[in-house]
Short mmCIF file of C-alpha atoms in Angstrom, two decimals:
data_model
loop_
_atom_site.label_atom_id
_atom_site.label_comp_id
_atom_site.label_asym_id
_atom_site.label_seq_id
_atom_site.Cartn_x
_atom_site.Cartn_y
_atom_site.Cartn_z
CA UNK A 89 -3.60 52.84 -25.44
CA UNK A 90 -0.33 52.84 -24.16
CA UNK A 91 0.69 55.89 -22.12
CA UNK A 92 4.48 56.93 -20.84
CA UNK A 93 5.34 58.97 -17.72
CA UNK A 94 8.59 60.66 -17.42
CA UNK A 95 8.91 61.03 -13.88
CA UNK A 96 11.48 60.87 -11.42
CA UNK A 97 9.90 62.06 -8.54
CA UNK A 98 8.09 58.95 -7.12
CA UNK A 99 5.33 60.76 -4.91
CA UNK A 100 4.88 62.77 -8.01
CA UNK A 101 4.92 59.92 -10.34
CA UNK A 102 1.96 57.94 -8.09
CA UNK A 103 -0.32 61.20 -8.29
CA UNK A 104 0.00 61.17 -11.98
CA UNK A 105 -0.49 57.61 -12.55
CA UNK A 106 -3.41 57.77 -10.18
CA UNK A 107 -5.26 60.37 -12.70
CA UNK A 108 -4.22 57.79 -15.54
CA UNK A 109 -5.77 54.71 -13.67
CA UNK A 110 -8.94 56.82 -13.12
CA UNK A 111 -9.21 58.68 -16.52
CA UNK A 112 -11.53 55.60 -17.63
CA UNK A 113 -9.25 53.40 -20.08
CA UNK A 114 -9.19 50.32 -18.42
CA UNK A 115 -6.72 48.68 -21.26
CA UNK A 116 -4.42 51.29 -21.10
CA UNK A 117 -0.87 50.50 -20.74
CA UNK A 118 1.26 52.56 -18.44
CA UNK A 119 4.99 52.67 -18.47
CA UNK A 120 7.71 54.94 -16.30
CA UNK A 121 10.73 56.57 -17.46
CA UNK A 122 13.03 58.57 -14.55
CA UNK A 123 15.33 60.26 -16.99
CA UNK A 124 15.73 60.90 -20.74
CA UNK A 125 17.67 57.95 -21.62
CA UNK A 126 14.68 55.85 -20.49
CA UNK A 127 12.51 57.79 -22.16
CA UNK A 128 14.44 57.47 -25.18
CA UNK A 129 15.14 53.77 -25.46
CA UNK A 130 11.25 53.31 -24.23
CA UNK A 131 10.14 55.78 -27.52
CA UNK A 132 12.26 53.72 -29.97
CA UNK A 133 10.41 50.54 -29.33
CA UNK A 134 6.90 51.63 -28.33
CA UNK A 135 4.34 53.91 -30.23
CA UNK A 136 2.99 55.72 -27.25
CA UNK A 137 -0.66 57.58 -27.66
CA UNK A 138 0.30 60.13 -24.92
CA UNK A 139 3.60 61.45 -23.44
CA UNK A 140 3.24 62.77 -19.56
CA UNK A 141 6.52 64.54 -18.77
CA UNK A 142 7.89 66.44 -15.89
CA UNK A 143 9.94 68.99 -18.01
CA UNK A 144 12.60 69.27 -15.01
CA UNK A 145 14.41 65.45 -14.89
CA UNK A 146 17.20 64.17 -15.03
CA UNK A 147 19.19 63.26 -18.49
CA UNK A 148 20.96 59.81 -17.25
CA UNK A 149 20.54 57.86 -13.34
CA UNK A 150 22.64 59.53 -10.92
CA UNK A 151 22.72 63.20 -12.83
CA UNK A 152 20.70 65.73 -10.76
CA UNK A 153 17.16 67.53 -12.68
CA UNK A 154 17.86 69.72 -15.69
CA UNK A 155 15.54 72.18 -16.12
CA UNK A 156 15.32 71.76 -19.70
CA UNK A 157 15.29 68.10 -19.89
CA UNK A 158 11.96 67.60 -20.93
CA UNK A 159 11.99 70.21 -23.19
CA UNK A 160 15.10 69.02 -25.13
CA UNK A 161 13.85 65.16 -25.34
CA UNK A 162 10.86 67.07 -27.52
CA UNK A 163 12.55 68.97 -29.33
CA UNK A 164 14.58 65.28 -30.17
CA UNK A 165 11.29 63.65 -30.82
CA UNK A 166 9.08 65.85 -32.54
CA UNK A 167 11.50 68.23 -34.44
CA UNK A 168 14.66 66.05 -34.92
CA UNK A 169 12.45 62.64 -35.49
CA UNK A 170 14.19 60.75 -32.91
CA UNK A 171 12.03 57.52 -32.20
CA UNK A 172 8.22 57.57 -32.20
CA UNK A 173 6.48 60.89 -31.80
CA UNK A 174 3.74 60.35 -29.61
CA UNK A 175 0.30 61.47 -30.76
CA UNK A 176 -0.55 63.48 -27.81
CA UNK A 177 1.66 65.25 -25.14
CA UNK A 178 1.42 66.72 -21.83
CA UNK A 179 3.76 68.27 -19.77
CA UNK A 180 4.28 68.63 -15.99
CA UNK A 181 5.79 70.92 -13.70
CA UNK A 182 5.81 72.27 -9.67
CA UNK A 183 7.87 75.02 -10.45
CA UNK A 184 6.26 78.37 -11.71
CA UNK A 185 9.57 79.98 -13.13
CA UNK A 186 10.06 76.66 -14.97
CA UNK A 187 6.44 77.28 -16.19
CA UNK A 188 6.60 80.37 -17.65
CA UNK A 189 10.10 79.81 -19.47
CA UNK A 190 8.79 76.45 -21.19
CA UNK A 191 5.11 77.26 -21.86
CA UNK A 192 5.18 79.21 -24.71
CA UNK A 193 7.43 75.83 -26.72
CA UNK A 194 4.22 73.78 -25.68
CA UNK A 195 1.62 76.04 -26.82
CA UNK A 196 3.78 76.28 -30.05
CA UNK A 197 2.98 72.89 -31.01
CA UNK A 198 -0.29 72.49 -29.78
CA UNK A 199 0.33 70.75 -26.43
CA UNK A 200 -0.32 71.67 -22.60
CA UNK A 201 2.06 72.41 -20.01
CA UNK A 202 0.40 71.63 -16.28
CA UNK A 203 1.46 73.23 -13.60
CA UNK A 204 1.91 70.95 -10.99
CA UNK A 205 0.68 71.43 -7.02
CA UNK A 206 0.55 69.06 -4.06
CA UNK A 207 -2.34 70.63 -2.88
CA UNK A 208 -4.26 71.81 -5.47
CA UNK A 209 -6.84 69.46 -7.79
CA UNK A 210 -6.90 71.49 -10.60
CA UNK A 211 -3.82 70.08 -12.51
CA UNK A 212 -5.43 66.37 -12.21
CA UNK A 213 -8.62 68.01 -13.46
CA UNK A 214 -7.47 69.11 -16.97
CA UNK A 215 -4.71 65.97 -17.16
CA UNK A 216 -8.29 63.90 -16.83
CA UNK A 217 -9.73 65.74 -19.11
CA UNK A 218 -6.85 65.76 -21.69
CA UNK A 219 -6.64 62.15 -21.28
CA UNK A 220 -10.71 61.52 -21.96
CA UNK A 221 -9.99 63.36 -25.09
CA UNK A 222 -6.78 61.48 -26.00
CA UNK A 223 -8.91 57.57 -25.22
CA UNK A 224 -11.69 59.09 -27.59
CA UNK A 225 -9.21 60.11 -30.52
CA UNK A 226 -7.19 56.18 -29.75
CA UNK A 227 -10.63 54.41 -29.84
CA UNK A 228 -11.39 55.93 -33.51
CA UNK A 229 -7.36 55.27 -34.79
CA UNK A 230 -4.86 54.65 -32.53
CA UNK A 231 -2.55 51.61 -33.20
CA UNK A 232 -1.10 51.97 -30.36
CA UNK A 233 -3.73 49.68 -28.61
CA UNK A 234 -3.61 46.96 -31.66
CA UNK A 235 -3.93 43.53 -30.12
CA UNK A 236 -2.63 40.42 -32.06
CA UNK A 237 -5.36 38.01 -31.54
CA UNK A 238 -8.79 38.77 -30.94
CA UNK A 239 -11.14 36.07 -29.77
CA UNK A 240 -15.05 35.67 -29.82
CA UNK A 241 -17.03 33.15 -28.75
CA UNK A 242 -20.99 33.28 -28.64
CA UNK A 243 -22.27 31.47 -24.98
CA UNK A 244 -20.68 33.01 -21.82
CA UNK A 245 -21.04 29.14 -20.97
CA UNK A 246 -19.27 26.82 -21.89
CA UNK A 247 -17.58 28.48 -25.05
CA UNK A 248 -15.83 31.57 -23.38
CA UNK A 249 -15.94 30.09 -19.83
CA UNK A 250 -13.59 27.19 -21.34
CA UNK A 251 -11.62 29.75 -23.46
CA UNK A 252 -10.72 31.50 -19.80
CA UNK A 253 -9.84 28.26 -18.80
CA UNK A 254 -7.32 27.72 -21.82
CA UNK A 255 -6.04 31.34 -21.78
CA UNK A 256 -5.66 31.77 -18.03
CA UNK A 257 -3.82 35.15 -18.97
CA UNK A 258 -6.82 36.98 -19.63
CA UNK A 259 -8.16 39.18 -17.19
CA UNK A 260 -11.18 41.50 -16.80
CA UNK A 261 -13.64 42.35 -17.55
CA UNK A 262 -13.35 45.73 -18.60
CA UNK A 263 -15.47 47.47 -21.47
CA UNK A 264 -15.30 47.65 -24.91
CA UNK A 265 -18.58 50.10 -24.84
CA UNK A 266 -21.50 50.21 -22.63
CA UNK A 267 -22.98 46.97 -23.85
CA UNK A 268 -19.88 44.81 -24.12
CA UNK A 269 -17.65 43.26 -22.14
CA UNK A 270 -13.97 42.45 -22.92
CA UNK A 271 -11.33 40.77 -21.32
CA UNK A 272 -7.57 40.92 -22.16
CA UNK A 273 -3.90 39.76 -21.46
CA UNK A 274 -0.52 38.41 -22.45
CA UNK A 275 0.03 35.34 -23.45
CA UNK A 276 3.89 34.05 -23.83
CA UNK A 277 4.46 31.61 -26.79
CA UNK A 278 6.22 27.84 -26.11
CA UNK A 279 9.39 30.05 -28.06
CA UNK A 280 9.04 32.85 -25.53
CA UNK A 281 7.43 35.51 -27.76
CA UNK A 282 4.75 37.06 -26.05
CA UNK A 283 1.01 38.12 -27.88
CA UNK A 284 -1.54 40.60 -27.13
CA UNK A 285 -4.75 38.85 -26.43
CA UNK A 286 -8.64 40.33 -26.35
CA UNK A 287 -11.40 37.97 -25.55
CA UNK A 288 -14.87 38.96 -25.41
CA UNK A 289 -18.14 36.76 -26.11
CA UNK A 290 -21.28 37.59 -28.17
CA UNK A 291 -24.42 38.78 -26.60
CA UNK A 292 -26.24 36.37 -28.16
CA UNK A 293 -26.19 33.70 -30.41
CA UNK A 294 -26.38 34.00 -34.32
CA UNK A 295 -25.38 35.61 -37.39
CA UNK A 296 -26.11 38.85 -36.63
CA UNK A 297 -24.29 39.44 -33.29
CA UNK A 298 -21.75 37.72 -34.54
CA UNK A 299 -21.17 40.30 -37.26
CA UNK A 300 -21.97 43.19 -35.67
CA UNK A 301 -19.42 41.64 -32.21
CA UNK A 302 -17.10 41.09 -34.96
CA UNK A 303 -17.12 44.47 -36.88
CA UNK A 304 -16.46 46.99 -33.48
CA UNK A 305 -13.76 43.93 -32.35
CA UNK A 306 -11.93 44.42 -35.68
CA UNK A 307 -12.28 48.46 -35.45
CA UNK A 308 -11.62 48.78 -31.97
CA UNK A 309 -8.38 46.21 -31.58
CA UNK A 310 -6.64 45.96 -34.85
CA UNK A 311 -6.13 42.66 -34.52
CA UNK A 312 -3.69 40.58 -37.05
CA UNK A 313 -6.13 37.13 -36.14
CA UNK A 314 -9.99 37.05 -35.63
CA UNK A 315 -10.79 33.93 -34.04
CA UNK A 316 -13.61 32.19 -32.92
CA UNK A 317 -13.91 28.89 -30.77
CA UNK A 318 -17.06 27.29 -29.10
CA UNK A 319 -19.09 24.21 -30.21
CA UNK A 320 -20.90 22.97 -33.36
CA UNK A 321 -23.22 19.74 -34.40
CA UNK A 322 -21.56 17.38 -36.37
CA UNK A 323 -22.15 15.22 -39.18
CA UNK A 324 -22.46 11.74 -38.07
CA UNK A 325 -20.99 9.90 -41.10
CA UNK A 326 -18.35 12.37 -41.33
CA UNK A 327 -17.10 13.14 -37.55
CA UNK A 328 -17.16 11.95 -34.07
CA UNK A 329 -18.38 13.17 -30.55
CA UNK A 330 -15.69 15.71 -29.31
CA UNK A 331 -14.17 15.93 -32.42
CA UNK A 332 -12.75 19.42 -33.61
CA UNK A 333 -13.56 20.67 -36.69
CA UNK A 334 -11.59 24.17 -38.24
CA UNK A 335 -13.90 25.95 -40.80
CA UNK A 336 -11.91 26.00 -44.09
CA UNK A 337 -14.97 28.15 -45.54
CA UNK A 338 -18.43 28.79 -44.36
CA UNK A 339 -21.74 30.39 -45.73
CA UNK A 340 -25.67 30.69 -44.68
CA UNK A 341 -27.13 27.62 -45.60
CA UNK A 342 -30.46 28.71 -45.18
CA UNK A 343 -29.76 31.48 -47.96
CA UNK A 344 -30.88 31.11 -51.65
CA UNK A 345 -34.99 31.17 -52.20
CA UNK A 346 -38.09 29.44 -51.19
CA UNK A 347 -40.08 27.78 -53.95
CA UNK A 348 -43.24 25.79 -53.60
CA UNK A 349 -43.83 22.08 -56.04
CA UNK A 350 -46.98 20.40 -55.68
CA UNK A 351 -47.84 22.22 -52.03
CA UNK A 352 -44.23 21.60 -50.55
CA UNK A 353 -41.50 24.16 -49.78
CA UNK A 354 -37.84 23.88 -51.18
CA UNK A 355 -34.96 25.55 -50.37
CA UNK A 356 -32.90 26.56 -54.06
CA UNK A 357 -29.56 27.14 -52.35
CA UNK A 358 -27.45 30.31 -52.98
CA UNK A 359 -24.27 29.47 -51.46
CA UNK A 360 -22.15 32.50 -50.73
CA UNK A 361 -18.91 31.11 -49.46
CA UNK A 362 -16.12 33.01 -47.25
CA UNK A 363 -13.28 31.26 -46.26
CA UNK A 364 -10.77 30.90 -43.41
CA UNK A 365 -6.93 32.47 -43.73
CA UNK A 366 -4.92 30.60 -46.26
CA UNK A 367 -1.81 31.08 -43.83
CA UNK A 368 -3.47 29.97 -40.69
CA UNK A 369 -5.19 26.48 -42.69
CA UNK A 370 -1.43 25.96 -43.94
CA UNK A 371 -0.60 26.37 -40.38
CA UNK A 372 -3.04 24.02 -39.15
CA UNK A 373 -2.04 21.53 -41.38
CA UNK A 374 1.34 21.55 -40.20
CA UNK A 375 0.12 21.19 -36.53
CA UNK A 376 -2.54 18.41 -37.32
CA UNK A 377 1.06 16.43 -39.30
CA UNK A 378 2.73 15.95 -36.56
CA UNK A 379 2.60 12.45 -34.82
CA UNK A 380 0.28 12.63 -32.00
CA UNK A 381 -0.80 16.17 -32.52
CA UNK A 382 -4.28 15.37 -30.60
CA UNK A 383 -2.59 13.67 -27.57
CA UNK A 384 -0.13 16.93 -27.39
CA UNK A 385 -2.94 19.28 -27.36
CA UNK A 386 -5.14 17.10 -24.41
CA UNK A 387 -2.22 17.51 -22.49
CA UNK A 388 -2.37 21.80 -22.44
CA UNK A 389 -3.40 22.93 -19.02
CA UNK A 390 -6.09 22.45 -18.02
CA UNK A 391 -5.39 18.59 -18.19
CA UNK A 392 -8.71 16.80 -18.10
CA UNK A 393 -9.26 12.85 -18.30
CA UNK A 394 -9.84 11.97 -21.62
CA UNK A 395 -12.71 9.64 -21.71
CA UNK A 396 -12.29 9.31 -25.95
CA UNK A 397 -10.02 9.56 -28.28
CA UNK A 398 -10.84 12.80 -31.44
CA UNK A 399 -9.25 14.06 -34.40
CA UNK A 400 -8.75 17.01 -35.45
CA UNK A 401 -10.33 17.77 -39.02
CA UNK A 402 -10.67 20.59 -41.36
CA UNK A 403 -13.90 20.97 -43.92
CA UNK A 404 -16.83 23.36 -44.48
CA UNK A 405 -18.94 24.38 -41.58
CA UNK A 406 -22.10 25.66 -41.94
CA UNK A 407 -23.99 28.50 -40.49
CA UNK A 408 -27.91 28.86 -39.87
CA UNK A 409 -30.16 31.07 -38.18
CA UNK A 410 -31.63 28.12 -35.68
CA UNK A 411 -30.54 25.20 -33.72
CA UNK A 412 -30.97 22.36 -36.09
CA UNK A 413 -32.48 19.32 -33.52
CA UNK A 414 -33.81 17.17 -37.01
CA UNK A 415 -31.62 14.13 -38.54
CA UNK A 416 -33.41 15.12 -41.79
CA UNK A 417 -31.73 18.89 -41.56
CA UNK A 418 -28.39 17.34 -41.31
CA UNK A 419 -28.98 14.65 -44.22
CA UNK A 420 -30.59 17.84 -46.25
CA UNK A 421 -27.80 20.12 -45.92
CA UNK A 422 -25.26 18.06 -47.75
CA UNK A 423 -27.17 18.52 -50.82
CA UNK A 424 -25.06 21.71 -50.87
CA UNK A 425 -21.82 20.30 -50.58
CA UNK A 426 -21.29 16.89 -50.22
CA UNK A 427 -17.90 16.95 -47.62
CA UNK A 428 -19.64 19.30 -45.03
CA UNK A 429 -18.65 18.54 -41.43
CA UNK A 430 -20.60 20.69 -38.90
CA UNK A 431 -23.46 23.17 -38.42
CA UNK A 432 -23.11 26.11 -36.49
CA UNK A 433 -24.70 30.10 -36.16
CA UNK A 434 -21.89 32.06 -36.68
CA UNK A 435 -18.92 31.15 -38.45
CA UNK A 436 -19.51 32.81 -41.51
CA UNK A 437 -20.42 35.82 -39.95
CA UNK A 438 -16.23 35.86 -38.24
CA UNK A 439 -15.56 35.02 -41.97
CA UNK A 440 -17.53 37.29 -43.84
CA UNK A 441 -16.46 40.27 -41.31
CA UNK A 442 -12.56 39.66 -41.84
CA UNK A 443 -13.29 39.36 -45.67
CA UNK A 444 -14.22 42.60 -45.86
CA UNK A 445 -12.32 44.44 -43.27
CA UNK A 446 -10.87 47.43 -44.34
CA UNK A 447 -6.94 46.46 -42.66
CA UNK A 448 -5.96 43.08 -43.99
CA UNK A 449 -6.90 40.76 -40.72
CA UNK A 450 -6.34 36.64 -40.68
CA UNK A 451 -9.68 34.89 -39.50
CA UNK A 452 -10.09 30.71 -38.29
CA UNK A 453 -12.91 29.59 -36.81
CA UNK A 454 -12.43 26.50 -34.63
CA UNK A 455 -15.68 24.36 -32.76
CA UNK A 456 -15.62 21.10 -30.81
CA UNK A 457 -18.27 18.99 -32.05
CA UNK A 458 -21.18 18.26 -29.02
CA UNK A 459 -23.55 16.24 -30.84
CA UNK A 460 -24.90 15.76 -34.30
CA UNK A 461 -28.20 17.71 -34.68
CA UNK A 462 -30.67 15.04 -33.33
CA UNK A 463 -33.74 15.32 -31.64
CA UNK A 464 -32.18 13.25 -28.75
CA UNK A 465 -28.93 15.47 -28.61
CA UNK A 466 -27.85 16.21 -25.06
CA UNK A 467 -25.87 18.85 -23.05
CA UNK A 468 -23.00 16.26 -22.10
CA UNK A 469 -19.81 16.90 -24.54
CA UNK A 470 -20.25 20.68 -24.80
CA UNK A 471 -17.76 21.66 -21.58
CA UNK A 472 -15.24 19.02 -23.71
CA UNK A 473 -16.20 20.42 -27.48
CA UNK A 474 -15.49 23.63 -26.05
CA UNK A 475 -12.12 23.54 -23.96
CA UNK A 476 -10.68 21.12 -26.95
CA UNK A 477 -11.34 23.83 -29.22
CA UNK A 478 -9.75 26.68 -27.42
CA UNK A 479 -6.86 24.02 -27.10
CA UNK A 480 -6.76 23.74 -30.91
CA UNK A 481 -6.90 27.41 -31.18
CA UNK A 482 -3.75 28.20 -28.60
CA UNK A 483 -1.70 25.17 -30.50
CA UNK A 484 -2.54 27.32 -33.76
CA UNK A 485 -1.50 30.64 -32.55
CA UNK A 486 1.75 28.90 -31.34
CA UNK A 487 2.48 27.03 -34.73
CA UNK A 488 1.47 30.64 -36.77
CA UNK A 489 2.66 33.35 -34.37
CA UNK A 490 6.18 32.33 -34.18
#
């Protein structure tokens, strides 16, 4: 949610930001303007959820308070549609005469004009309260607090402990709600653009969190990529240890119905595909063409020996309700398509989520592969399956979000 102060007082200006800071929207985004020409430039470029204004500032640096400033930057703004109205405002001001000439404007249009004391609480007691309102109302539709990636990963360990690792920029946590955890920051491109980043990871494993994680992510951020990294088993004849495998299209291969032949169970498969975004496979493909893409993306910090060489591949990845530990499960599972590379829990839940989004949102789902789905599988390549695929992931978002 971002949130501009016009302020040129500085005491004044801390006491305000102080109510913002405590109002309870950790990802809030708080910006400064000291006279209307700030203000201005800051409302043509930004979509601001709420406007705090001191109604007596100045109109350019040097020029002393005008005590109709504020007043006549509205009027600009909301009447004249100059720049981005914001969706709420609230006005400021220490001096009662001041008050009681402007008041009646901001009851006019449905806002609040605070009157301002040094001594007195009750000003940051309704700003608080106008601001809980304002984070409810910008947690419902606000797109002022749209992110441009969105990342989930399933294990707090290794998956989103590596992704930190990768995407040092992301700090928390802070919450999404009062079971979930988020953390969030911005990351600068290799061409200098800079991204809005959330991060959070699933409170379990599986299909369902996955979807559900997925659903308030993509309602709650707005984001224009879901991604997900973490690890998967591979398929032995088709991939390597720490290979990374992007999900071109995934579905539940446990889904279809149960029939019974001469006493034993089969599975008739009812493959429901969804797949990953066209534009960010095309994107990959690009990245994975150029000579020694693998070597280039081992060498993003963190730099860690590289005790084997891996390749990046692309190819359906599976998604099941249980970690498969059974050779047979692997060899069984082709039977529904015959170039599958990896077996996962969650995949096409990220893919079946972005499908059906109501705002149009590009999903890729990228997973180091730790073993192959044996009974004698370890623990050992999971911290590497995981960083290498949040290393894949941040080489993507640099090749697509240019």
């Amino acid at each position: 949610m971002n949130i501009l102060i016009l302020e040129d007082d500085d005491d004044k200006y801390s006491r305000v930001e102080c109510v913002v800071r405590e109002s309870g929207n950790a990802l809030q985004r708080v910006w400064r303007a000291e006279n209307i020409a700030q203000a201005r430039g800051l409302l043509a470029e930004h979509k601001f959820s709420v406007l705090i204004l001191d109604v007596r500032v100045p109109y350019r640096t040097d020029e002393p308070p005008d005590d109709g400033a504020g007043v006549a930057l509205l009027k600009e703004i909301m009447i004249d549609a100059a720049g981005q109205p914001p969706t709420h405002v609230v006005g400021l001001t220490g001096h009662a005469d001041v008050h009681s000439v402007h008041s009646e404007v901001f009851r006019r249009h449905g806002w609040v004009l605070l009157e301002y004391s040094a001594t007195s609480p009750e000003w940051a007691n309704s700003l608080a309260s106008y601001l809980s309102h304002a984070t409810a109302v910008a947690n419902e539709s606000d797109d002022g607090d749209a992110f441009d990636v969105a990342i989930i990963t399933a294990l707090p360990s290794p998956e989103f402990s590596e992704l930190r690792r990768v995407f040092p920029e992301l700090q928390g946590p802070t919450k999404l709600d009062a079971k979930t955890l988020v953390w969030h920051g911005t990351v600068t491109q290799t061409n200098g653009k800079s991204i809005r980043v959330v991060a959070v990871h699933s409170w379990q494993m599986g299909l369902t969190a996955a979807a559900l994680l997925a659903e308030r992510v993509l309602g709650r951020y707005k984001p224009k990529v879901l991604a997900m990294t973490g690890i998967c088993a591979g398929r032995r004849d088709k991939v390597q240890l720490g290979d990374v495998v992007i999900a071109t299209q995934s579905w539940e291969w446990q889904g279809g119905k149960l029939t019974e032949d001469d006493g034993n169970q089969h599975l008739m498969a009812a493959p429901e595909p969804c797949r990953a975004s066209g534009a960010l496979l095309a994107a990959a493909r690009a990245l994975k063409g150029r000579p020694g893409c693998e070597a280039s993306i081992s060498q993003l910090p963190p730099v860690a020996p590289q005790n084997l060489g891996w390749t990046l591949r692309e190819g359906p990845m599976l998604s099941g309700l249980s970690v498969v530990a059974a050779k047979d499960v692997m060899v069984e599972v082709a039977k529904q398509h015959r170039g599958y590379l990896a077996l996962e829990m969650e995949a096409y839940a990220i893919y079946a989520a972005a499908t059906f989004s109501a705002r149009p949102c590009e999903a890729v789902v990228i997973k180091g592969v730790c073993d192959f789905g044996e009974v004698d599988k370890d623990d050992s390549m999971q911290l590497v399956a995981a960083e290498r695929s949040a290393k894949v992931l941040r080489a993507l978002l640099n090749e697509f979000l240019t």
